Coordinates of C-alpha atoms in Angstrom, one line a residue:
Chain A
M1 CA 22.5 -5.9 -20.7
T2 CA 19.0 -6.3 -19.2
E3 CA 16.1 -3.8 -19.7
K4 CA 14.0 -2.4 -16.9
D5 CA 11.3 0.3 -16.8
L6 CA 12.6 1.7 -13.5
V7 CA 15.8 1.4 -11.4
I8 CA 15.8 3.1 -8.0
I9 CA 19.2 3.6 -6.4
G10 CA 19.1 3.4 -2.7
G11 CA 16.7 1.4 -0.4
G12 CA 16.4 4.0 2.4
P13 CA 13.2 6.0 3.2
A14 CA 13.6 7.9 -0.1
G15 CA 14.1 4.9 -2.4
L16 CA 11.3 2.9 -0.6
A17 CA 8.8 5.7 -0.9
A18 CA 9.7 6.3 -4.6
A19 CA 9.3 2.6 -5.3
I20 CA 5.9 2.4 -3.6
G21 CA 4.8 5.6 -5.4
A22 CA 5.7 4.2 -8.8
W23 CA 4.2 0.7 -8.1
E24 CA 0.9 2.3 -7.0
D25 CA 0.8 4.0 -10.4
G26 CA 1.2 0.7 -12.3
I27 CA 4.9 0.2 -12.8
R28 CA 5.9 -3.4 -12.2
D29 CA 9.2 -3.9 -14.1
M30 CA 11.4 -2.2 -11.5
V31 CA 14.2 -2.9 -9.0
V32 CA 15.5 -1.1 -5.9
L33 CA 19.3 -1.4 -5.5
E34 CA 20.6 -1.2 -2.0
R35 CA 24.2 -1.6 -1.0
E36 CA 23.6 -2.7 2.7
K37 CA 22.3 -6.1 3.6
Q38 CA 18.9 -4.7 4.5
A39 CA 16.7 -1.9 3.3
G40 CA 15.9 1.0 5.6
G41 CA 18.9 3.2 5.2
I42 CA 20.2 5.3 8.1
L43 CA 16.9 4.9 10.0
R44 CA 18.0 1.4 11.0
Q45 CA 20.6 2.9 13.3
C46 CA 18.4 5.9 14.5
I47 CA 16.9 4.0 17.4
H48 CA 15.6 7.1 19.2
N49 CA 12.0 8.2 18.7
G50 CA 10.5 11.3 17.0
F51 CA 10.0 10.1 13.5
G52 CA 6.7 10.1 11.6
L53 CA 4.8 12.7 13.5
H54 CA 3.7 14.4 10.3
R55 CA 3.1 11.3 8.2
F56 CA 1.7 8.9 10.7
G57 CA 0.6 11.2 13.6
E58 CA 2.7 9.3 16.1
E59 CA 6.3 9.3 17.2
L60 CA 8.1 6.2 16.0
T61 CA 11.7 5.1 16.3
G62 CA 13.8 5.0 13.2
P63 CA 13.6 1.2 12.8
E64 CA 9.8 1.3 13.2
Y65 CA 9.4 4.0 10.6
A66 CA 11.5 2.1 8.1
Q67 CA 9.7 -1.1 8.8
R68 CA 6.4 0.4 7.7
D69 CA 7.7 1.2 4.2
I70 CA 9.6 -2.2 4.0
D71 CA 6.4 -4.0 5.0
R72 CA 4.4 -2.1 2.4
A73 CA 7.0 -2.8 -0.3
K74 CA 7.0 -6.5 0.6
E75 CA 3.2 -6.6 0.5
L76 CA 3.2 -5.1 -3.0
G77 CA 6.0 -7.4 -4.2
I78 CA 8.5 -4.7 -5.0
P79 CA 11.9 -6.3 -5.6
I80 CA 14.6 -4.9 -3.4
Q81 CA 18.1 -6.2 -4.3
C82 CA 20.4 -5.8 -1.3
N83 CA 24.2 -6.2 -1.0
T84 CA 24.4 -4.5 -4.4
T85 CA 26.7 -1.5 -5.1
V86 CA 26.0 0.7 -8.1
L87 CA 29.2 1.6 -9.8
S88 CA 28.0 4.0 -12.4
V89 CA 25.0 5.6 -14.0
T90 CA 25.2 7.1 -17.5
E91 CA 23.3 9.8 -19.3
E92 CA 21.8 7.1 -21.5
K93 CA 20.4 5.6 -18.3
V94 CA 22.6 2.6 -18.1
V95 CA 23.2 1.4 -14.5
T96 CA 26.2 -0.7 -13.8
C97 CA 26.1 -2.6 -10.4
V98 CA 27.9 -5.4 -8.7
S99 CA 26.9 -7.9 -6.0
A100 CA 28.4 -11.1 -4.6
E101 CA 25.3 -13.0 -5.7
K102 CA 24.8 -11.8 -9.3
G103 CA 28.2 -10.5 -10.2
L104 CA 28.4 -7.6 -12.5
E105 CA 25.0 -6.4 -13.9
I106 CA 24.3 -3.8 -16.6
I107 CA 20.8 -2.6 -16.6
H108 CA 19.3 -0.2 -19.2
A109 CA 16.4 1.7 -17.6
R110 CA 13.7 3.9 -19.0
A111 CA 13.7 5.9 -15.9
I112 CA 16.1 6.1 -12.9
I113 CA 15.4 7.6 -9.4
L114 CA 18.5 8.7 -7.5
A115 CA 17.9 8.1 -3.7
M116 CA 21.4 7.6 -2.3
G117 CA 21.0 9.9 0.7
C118 CA 23.8 11.9 2.2
R119 CA 27.0 11.4 4.1
E120 CA 28.6 13.2 7.0
R121 CA 31.4 15.7 6.6
P122 CA 34.5 13.9 7.7
R123 CA 37.5 15.2 9.7
G124 CA 39.4 15.8 6.5
A125 CA 36.9 18.5 5.4
L126 CA 37.5 20.5 8.6
G127 CA 41.2 21.1 8.7
T128 CA 41.5 20.3 12.4
P129 CA 45.1 20.6 13.6
G130 CA 46.9 17.8 15.6
T131 CA 47.8 14.2 15.2
R132 CA 46.0 11.6 13.1
C133 CA 45.3 9.1 15.9
A134 CA 42.5 6.6 16.4
G135 CA 39.4 7.6 18.4
I136 CA 38.0 10.2 16.0
Y137 CA 34.7 9.3 14.4
T138 CA 31.7 11.0 12.8
A139 CA 28.7 10.9 15.1
G140 CA 26.9 8.6 12.6
T141 CA 29.7 6.1 12.6
A142 CA 29.6 6.0 16.4
Q143 CA 25.9 5.6 16.2
K144 CA 26.3 2.6 13.9
F145 CA 28.8 1.0 16.3
V146 CA 26.6 1.5 19.4
N147 CA 23.2 0.8 17.9
L148 CA 23.8 -1.8 15.2
E149 CA 27.1 -3.5 16.2
G150 CA 26.6 -3.3 19.9
F151 CA 29.9 -1.9 21.1
M152 CA 31.1 1.4 22.5
P153 CA 33.8 3.4 20.6
G154 CA 35.1 5.1 23.7
K155 CA 34.7 6.2 27.4
R156 CA 35.4 9.9 27.6
V157 CA 34.0 11.8 24.8
V158 CA 34.1 15.3 23.3
I159 CA 31.6 16.2 20.5
L160 CA 32.5 18.8 17.9
G161 CA 29.5 20.3 16.2
S162 CA 26.0 20.5 17.6
G163 CA 24.0 19.0 14.7
D164 CA 21.2 16.7 15.8
I165 CA 23.1 13.5 15.3
G166 CA 25.9 14.8 17.6
L167 CA 23.3 15.7 20.2
I168 CA 21.6 12.4 20.0
M169 CA 24.9 10.6 20.4
A170 CA 25.8 12.7 23.4
R171 CA 22.7 11.2 25.1
R172 CA 23.2 7.7 23.7
M173 CA 26.9 7.5 24.8
T174 CA 26.0 8.8 28.3
L175 CA 23.2 6.3 28.7
Q176 CA 25.6 3.5 27.7
G177 CA 28.0 4.6 30.5
A178 CA 30.4 6.9 28.7
K179 CA 31.3 10.4 30.1
V180 CA 30.5 13.1 27.6
L181 CA 32.6 16.1 28.6
A182 CA 31.5 18.8 26.2
C183 CA 29.7 19.6 23.0
V184 CA 31.6 22.3 21.1
E185 CA 29.9 24.5 18.5
L186 CA 31.8 26.9 16.2
M187 CA 28.7 29.1 15.6
P188 CA 27.1 31.3 18.3
F189 CA 24.0 29.1 18.0
S190 CA 23.3 25.4 17.6
S191 CA 21.9 23.9 14.4
G192 CA 20.2 21.2 16.4
L193 CA 16.6 21.1 17.5
N194 CA 15.7 22.7 20.9
R195 CA 14.2 19.4 21.9
N196 CA 17.6 17.7 21.4
I197 CA 19.5 20.4 23.3
V198 CA 17.2 20.0 26.2
Q199 CA 16.8 16.2 26.2
C200 CA 20.2 15.2 25.1
L201 CA 22.5 17.8 26.7
Q202 CA 20.7 19.6 29.6
D203 CA 19.1 16.4 30.9
F204 CA 22.6 15.0 31.5
D205 CA 24.3 18.3 32.4
I206 CA 26.6 18.2 29.3
P207 CA 27.9 21.7 28.7
L208 CA 27.4 23.2 25.3
Y209 CA 30.3 25.6 24.3
L210 CA 28.9 28.0 21.7
S211 CA 31.4 30.0 19.6
H212 CA 34.1 27.4 20.4
T213 CA 36.1 24.9 18.3
V214 CA 38.7 22.2 18.6
T215 CA 42.1 23.7 18.1
N216 CA 44.3 20.8 18.9
V217 CA 44.1 17.0 18.8
E218 CA 46.6 15.0 20.8
G219 CA 47.5 11.3 21.0
R220 CA 50.0 9.0 19.2
E221 CA 48.1 5.9 18.6
R222 CA 44.8 6.6 20.4
L223 CA 43.4 10.0 21.1
T224 CA 44.4 11.3 24.6
G225 CA 43.0 14.8 24.6
V226 CA 41.7 17.8 22.7
T227 CA 42.1 21.5 23.2
V228 CA 39.1 23.7 22.7
S229 CA 39.3 27.5 22.2
E230 CA 36.7 30.3 21.9
V231 CA 36.4 31.9 18.5
G232 CA 35.7 35.5 17.7
P233 CA 33.1 36.9 15.3
D234 CA 35.5 36.1 12.5
R235 CA 35.4 32.4 13.7
K236 CA 39.2 32.5 14.4
P237 CA 40.4 31.1 17.7
I238 CA 41.1 33.7 20.5
P239 CA 44.5 33.0 22.1
G240 CA 44.4 32.5 25.9
T241 CA 40.9 30.9 25.9
E242 CA 42.1 27.3 25.6
I243 CA 40.4 24.6 27.6
H244 CA 41.9 21.1 27.7
F245 CA 39.9 17.9 27.9
D246 CA 41.4 14.5 28.6
C247 CA 39.4 12.2 26.3
D248 CA 39.7 9.1 24.2
T249 CA 37.0 9.9 21.7
L250 CA 36.1 12.9 19.5
L251 CA 32.8 12.7 17.6
L252 CA 32.2 15.0 14.7
S253 CA 28.7 16.3 13.9
V254 CA 29.6 19.0 11.5
G255 CA 27.2 18.8 8.6
L256 CA 25.8 16.5 6.0
I257 CA 26.5 16.5 2.2
P258 CA 24.3 14.8 -0.4
E259 CA 26.1 11.8 -1.9
N260 CA 26.1 12.6 -5.6
E261 CA 29.0 10.6 -7.0
L262 CA 26.6 8.6 -9.2
S263 CA 24.7 11.8 -10.3
R264 CA 28.1 13.1 -11.5
T265 CA 28.8 10.0 -13.6
A266 CA 25.4 10.5 -15.2
K267 CA 26.3 14.2 -15.9
V268 CA 23.4 15.5 -13.9
E269 CA 23.7 19.2 -13.2
L270 CA 24.4 19.9 -9.5
S271 CA 23.6 23.0 -7.5
P272 CA 26.5 24.5 -5.6
V273 CA 24.2 25.7 -2.9
T274 CA 22.4 22.4 -2.0
S275 CA 25.2 20.1 -3.4
G276 CA 22.3 18.1 -4.9
A277 CA 20.8 17.9 -8.3
V278 CA 19.0 20.8 -10.0
V279 CA 15.5 19.6 -10.5
N280 CA 12.1 20.8 -11.9
D281 CA 8.8 20.5 -10.1
L282 CA 8.6 16.8 -11.0
L283 CA 12.0 16.2 -9.4
E284 CA 13.4 15.4 -12.8
T285 CA 17.1 16.4 -13.2
S286 CA 18.8 18.0 -16.1
V287 CA 19.1 14.5 -17.6
P288 CA 15.7 13.4 -19.0
G289 CA 14.3 10.4 -17.2
I290 CA 16.6 10.7 -14.2
F291 CA 14.9 11.8 -11.0
S292 CA 16.3 12.7 -7.6
C293 CA 14.7 12.8 -4.2
G294 CA 15.4 12.7 -0.4
N295 CA 18.7 13.6 1.1
V296 CA 20.7 13.1 -2.1
L297 CA 18.7 16.1 -3.5
H298 CA 18.9 18.3 -0.5
V299 CA 19.5 17.5 3.2
H300 CA 16.2 17.3 5.1
D301 CA 15.5 17.7 8.8
L302 CA 12.5 15.3 8.9
V303 CA 12.2 11.9 7.2
D304 CA 8.5 12.6 6.8
F305 CA 9.3 15.2 4.2
V306 CA 11.8 12.8 2.5
S307 CA 9.0 10.3 2.1
E308 CA 6.6 12.9 0.8
E309 CA 9.1 14.2 -1.8
S310 CA 10.0 10.7 -2.8
F311 CA 6.5 9.5 -3.4
K312 CA 6.2 12.4 -5.7
A313 CA 9.4 11.4 -7.6
G314 CA 7.9 7.8 -7.9
H315 CA 4.7 9.1 -9.3
A316 CA 6.5 11.4 -11.8
A317 CA 8.8 8.6 -13.0
A318 CA 5.8 6.3 -13.4
D319 CA 4.0 9.0 -15.5
L320 CA 7.1 9.4 -17.7
I321 CA 7.3 5.6 -18.3
L322 CA 3.6 5.2 -19.0
H323 CA 2.8 8.4 -20.9
G324 CA 6.1 9.6 -22.3
A325 CA 8.2 12.6 -21.6
K326 CA 6.4 15.9 -20.9
R327 CA 9.3 18.2 -20.8
S328 CA 8.6 21.8 -21.6
D329 CA 10.2 25.1 -21.3
T330 CA 10.8 26.0 -17.6
I331 CA 10.9 29.1 -15.5
R332 CA 13.6 29.4 -12.9
V333 CA 13.2 29.6 -9.1
L334 CA 15.8 32.0 -7.7
D335 CA 17.0 32.5 -4.1
G336 CA 16.3 36.0 -3.0
E337 CA 17.3 37.9 0.2
G338 CA 17.7 35.6 3.2
V339 CA 16.9 32.5 1.3
R340 CA 19.2 29.6 0.5
G341 CA 18.9 26.5 -1.7
T342 CA 15.3 26.5 -2.9
V343 CA 14.2 23.2 -4.4
P344 CA 12.9 22.8 -7.0
Q345 CA 15.0 25.2 -9.0
M346 CA 12.8 25.0 -12.0
I347 CA 9.0 24.9 -12.7
R348 CA 7.5 23.7 -16.0
R349 CA 5.9 26.6 -17.8
G350 CA 2.2 26.1 -18.2
S351 CA 1.9 23.5 -15.4
A352 CA -1.1 23.8 -13.1
D353 CA 0.2 21.4 -10.4
E354 CA 0.8 22.7 -6.9
V355 CA 4.5 23.3 -6.2
R356 CA 5.9 23.0 -2.7
L357 CA 9.0 25.1 -2.5
M358 CA 11.5 24.1 0.2
F359 CA 14.4 26.2 1.3
R360 CA 16.6 27.2 4.3
P361 CA 16.5 30.7 5.7
A362 CA 20.0 32.2 5.8
G363 CA 19.5 33.4 9.4
V364 CA 17.0 33.6 12.2
Y365 CA 13.9 35.7 11.2
K366 CA 11.3 36.4 13.8
N367 CA 7.8 37.6 12.9
A368 CA 8.6 37.3 9.3
S369 CA 7.2 36.1 6.0
A370 CA 8.6 34.1 3.1
V371 CA 7.4 35.6 -0.1
V372 CA 7.4 34.4 -3.7
M373 CA 7.6 37.2 -6.3
C374 CA 7.2 37.0 -10.0
G375 CA 8.5 40.3 -11.2
D376 CA 6.6 42.9 -9.0
R377 CA 3.7 40.5 -8.4
E378 CA 3.4 38.5 -5.2
V379 CA 2.6 34.9 -5.9
A380 CA 2.6 33.3 -2.5
R381 CA 3.4 34.1 1.1
K382 CA 3.9 32.2 4.3
R383 CA 4.0 34.0 7.7
A384 CA 5.6 32.4 10.7
M385 CA 6.7 33.5 14.2
I386 CA 10.1 32.2 13.5
F387 CA 12.2 31.0 10.6
T388 CA 15.6 29.4 11.4
P389 CA 18.4 27.8 9.3
G390 CA 17.9 24.7 11.4
E391 CA 14.4 24.1 10.0
M392 CA 13.6 23.7 6.4
A393 CA 10.8 26.0 5.3
V394 CA 8.0 24.8 3.1
L395 CA 6.1 27.3 0.9
P396 CA 3.3 25.9 -1.3
I397 CA 2.3 27.7 -4.5
P398 CA -1.3 26.6 -5.4
G399 CA -1.9 25.2 -8.9
N400 CA -3.9 28.1 -10.2
K401 CA -1.0 30.5 -9.2
V402 CA 1.5 28.2 -10.9
A403 CA -0.5 28.3 -14.1
E404 CA -0.2 32.1 -14.1
L405 CA 3.5 32.3 -13.8
D406 CA 5.0 34.1 -16.8
G407 CA 8.6 34.5 -15.8
D408 CA 11.3 33.6 -13.3
I409 CA 10.3 33.7 -9.6
T410 CA 12.2 34.8 -6.6
V411 CA 11.8 33.5 -3.0
K412 CA 12.8 36.0 -0.3
M413 CA 12.4 36.7 3.4
E414 CA 10.5 39.8 4.5
V415 CA 10.5 41.1 8.1
K416 CA 7.5 43.1 9.3
A417 CA 8.5 46.8 9.9
Chain B
M1 CA 10.9 31.1 46.5
T2 CA 13.0 29.4 43.8
E3 CA 13.2 30.2 40.1
K4 CA 13.7 27.6 37.3
V5 CA 14.6 28.5 33.7
I6 CA 13.2 26.2 31.1
T7 CA 13.7 26.1 27.3
C8 CA 10.5 25.2 25.5
I9 CA 10.9 22.4 23.1
N10 CA 7.5 22.6 21.3
C11 CA 8.8 24.7 18.3
P12 CA 11.9 26.4 17.0
M13 CA 11.1 29.6 18.9
G14 CA 12.6 27.8 22.0
C15 CA 11.1 30.3 24.4
R16 CA 13.1 30.8 27.6
M17 CA 10.6 30.5 30.4
T18 CA 11.0 31.4 34.0
V19 CA 9.0 29.4 36.5
Q20 CA 8.7 30.8 40.1
M21 CA 8.1 28.1 42.6
E22 CA 7.4 27.9 46.3
G23 CA 8.3 24.3 47.3
K24 CA 6.5 22.2 44.8
E25 CA 3.9 24.8 44.0
I26 CA 4.1 26.8 40.8
L27 CA 3.4 30.5 41.5
K28 CA 4.1 32.1 38.1
I29 CA 5.3 31.2 34.6
T30 CA 6.7 34.0 32.4
G31 CA 8.5 34.1 29.0
N32 CA 6.3 31.8 27.1
T33 CA 4.7 33.0 23.8
C34 CA 1.9 30.4 23.7
K35 CA -0.2 28.1 25.8
R36 CA 1.8 25.0 24.8
G37 CA 4.8 26.6 26.5
E38 CA 3.0 27.0 29.8
T39 CA 1.7 23.4 29.7
Y40 CA 5.2 22.1 29.0
A41 CA 6.8 24.3 31.8
R42 CA 4.2 23.0 34.3
Q43 CA 5.0 19.4 33.3
E44 CA 8.7 19.9 33.5
C45 CA 8.5 21.5 36.9
T46 CA 6.2 18.8 38.4
E47 CA 7.0 15.5 36.7
P48 CA 9.2 15.7 33.6
M49 CA 8.7 12.6 31.4
R50 CA 11.0 11.1 28.8
M51 CA 11.0 8.2 26.3
V52 CA 13.9 5.9 26.8
T53 CA 15.4 4.0 23.8
A54 CA 18.3 1.6 23.9
V55 CA 19.7 -1.6 22.5
V56 CA 19.7 -5.0 24.2
P57 CA 22.1 -7.9 23.4
V58 CA 20.7 -11.0 21.8
E59 CA 22.2 -14.5 22.4
G60 CA 23.5 -16.0 19.2
S61 CA 23.3 -12.7 17.3
R62 CA 26.1 -10.3 16.6
M63 CA 23.5 -7.5 16.3
P64 CA 21.6 -6.2 19.3
V65 CA 17.9 -5.4 19.2
S66 CA 16.6 -1.8 19.6
V67 CA 14.0 -1.2 22.3
K68 CA 11.9 1.6 23.7
T69 CA 9.6 2.4 26.6
R70 CA 6.1 2.0 25.3
T71 CA 5.3 5.5 26.7
P72 CA 7.4 8.2 28.4
I73 CA 8.6 7.4 32.0
P74 CA 9.6 9.9 34.7
K75 CA 12.9 11.5 33.8
A76 CA 14.3 10.6 37.3
R77 CA 13.9 6.9 36.4
I78 CA 16.0 7.0 33.2
Q79 CA 19.2 5.7 34.8
A80 CA 17.4 3.0 36.7
C81 CA 15.7 1.9 33.5
M82 CA 19.0 1.7 31.7
K83 CA 20.5 -0.3 34.6
A84 CA 17.5 -2.7 34.5
L85 CA 18.0 -3.1 30.8
S86 CA 21.7 -3.8 31.2
G87 CA 20.8 -7.1 32.8
V88 CA 18.5 -8.2 30.0
R89 CA 19.6 -10.9 27.5
L90 CA 17.2 -11.9 24.7
T91 CA 16.8 -15.0 22.6
L92 CA 15.8 -15.2 19.0
P93 CA 13.4 -14.7 17.4
I94 CA 12.3 -11.3 18.5
H95 CA 9.3 -9.4 16.9
E96 CA 8.6 -5.7 16.8
K97 CA 6.4 -4.8 19.8
D98 CA 7.5 -7.9 21.9
V99 CA 7.7 -7.0 25.6
V100 CA 11.4 -7.1 26.5
L101 CA 11.0 -6.0 30.1
P102 CA 7.5 -5.6 31.7
D103 CA 6.7 -2.7 34.1
V104 CA 10.3 -1.3 34.1
C105 CA 11.4 -0.1 37.5
G106 CA 7.8 -0.1 38.8
T107 CA 6.8 2.7 36.3
G108 CA 3.9 0.6 34.9
V109 CA 5.5 1.0 31.5
D110 CA 6.8 -1.9 29.4
V111 CA 10.0 -1.8 27.4
I112 CA 9.2 -3.2 23.9
A113 CA 11.3 -4.2 20.9
T114 CA 11.3 -1.8 18.0
R115 CA 12.5 -4.2 15.4
T116 CA 12.2 -7.8 14.3
L117 CA 15.2 -10.1 14.5
M118 CA 14.9 -13.6 13.2
A119 CA 17.1 -16.6 13.8

């Protein structure tokens, strides 16, 4: 068993930013473990532009955004060990990993940062009826085929779900010569950005069927067609509304789930709402010395916010390694009316550091405010013309207000009368 | 007179704007909540612009290289740009920002590599 100050699991945007943050604070005895052959994570296959507007003030493509962090990590000398799969992490902070080059390695770390990202909900999680034929992929898998491997998974495509990756793939498949017949969304609204609805569907006259879902999948070996039906307010199919599409490919873009298998082996407490770890304002989990950041903590919309959060986790881990644990009593952050999945879920009592609460509104709120209450006292407020579930809201609590907190706080939506 | 309906992409409000036009002349824009919406609607009705991103095959490499137009090009030229790109074969090594196809389809815009691929 080898000893290390810091082990970072995952070399995507979260892991890279966390590593850079910790290095800048003086940590040298560290390693980033990445299971793919290159660092960069999912950004490597996101060849479209629109990344980095907040952080760099310009619109980069995914590979360009990733390269900036990879270059910085290289310049600093941060060791990134690729082709390495982590098998388990324990509460005692023992990381077991395996690679073709080094075989089995067991590393005892003083601190660990979990940065494994998220994965797509697969078909099995949907309960779609019909046959189990080839030609059904998650949108991200298709994206990998087209953008990294250079081949097309099909010619006539239906997309189920209108998440951003599905919309991006509708355009991508069309530009590469496929016919995208329809994008089908169960909900009466799309969870994708307006920009993607306009530039990925409308620009190519691809119809978006809201309040519809796939009710049959046909084909013996390869997919030959799908049936799409309208759903009622109860989200149940309405008989007689069936539309049939002849297609050889069905892409799924039906949500992302933080990938927390390793957090579980470490007995990190998980939130049933975010499916990520429960953390305090330092992004430290219920297991002392184990931190979590990026999409493994909660699914973000923008990589810029993943980087911001992960730098913070890197700084916090460095502080713990250099100055020892500073755990204290915590107050809880609770979801109030119209608010889901606020992160962090805990704030250290007596801290005077600014806390940036992130959450998703439960519905669409126009001319509304997100408000933080401590008992009857208002602690912070953010007004906006619109809050939607498709866009994570950020609500900062200034340090002086954090210092005054004397009990649990609640985040809620308030609509102007 | 014709009417065009445009969804604004500047923010999550996604204002539905109606643009009244006489030929190529814009008479009136309604439905926007802010100035940015009006600017966007005007651009969309006169000359809509889009970034184009794609991948291009590389000889001797299993992995293609990702590319983009350096700046947005007219929306009407997207298909032509893709067609022009389909004829491009690159050779190693390729560096980020290398010009892959200069002045694509006479737009005055270069297509450049967005990643480095070494031999």
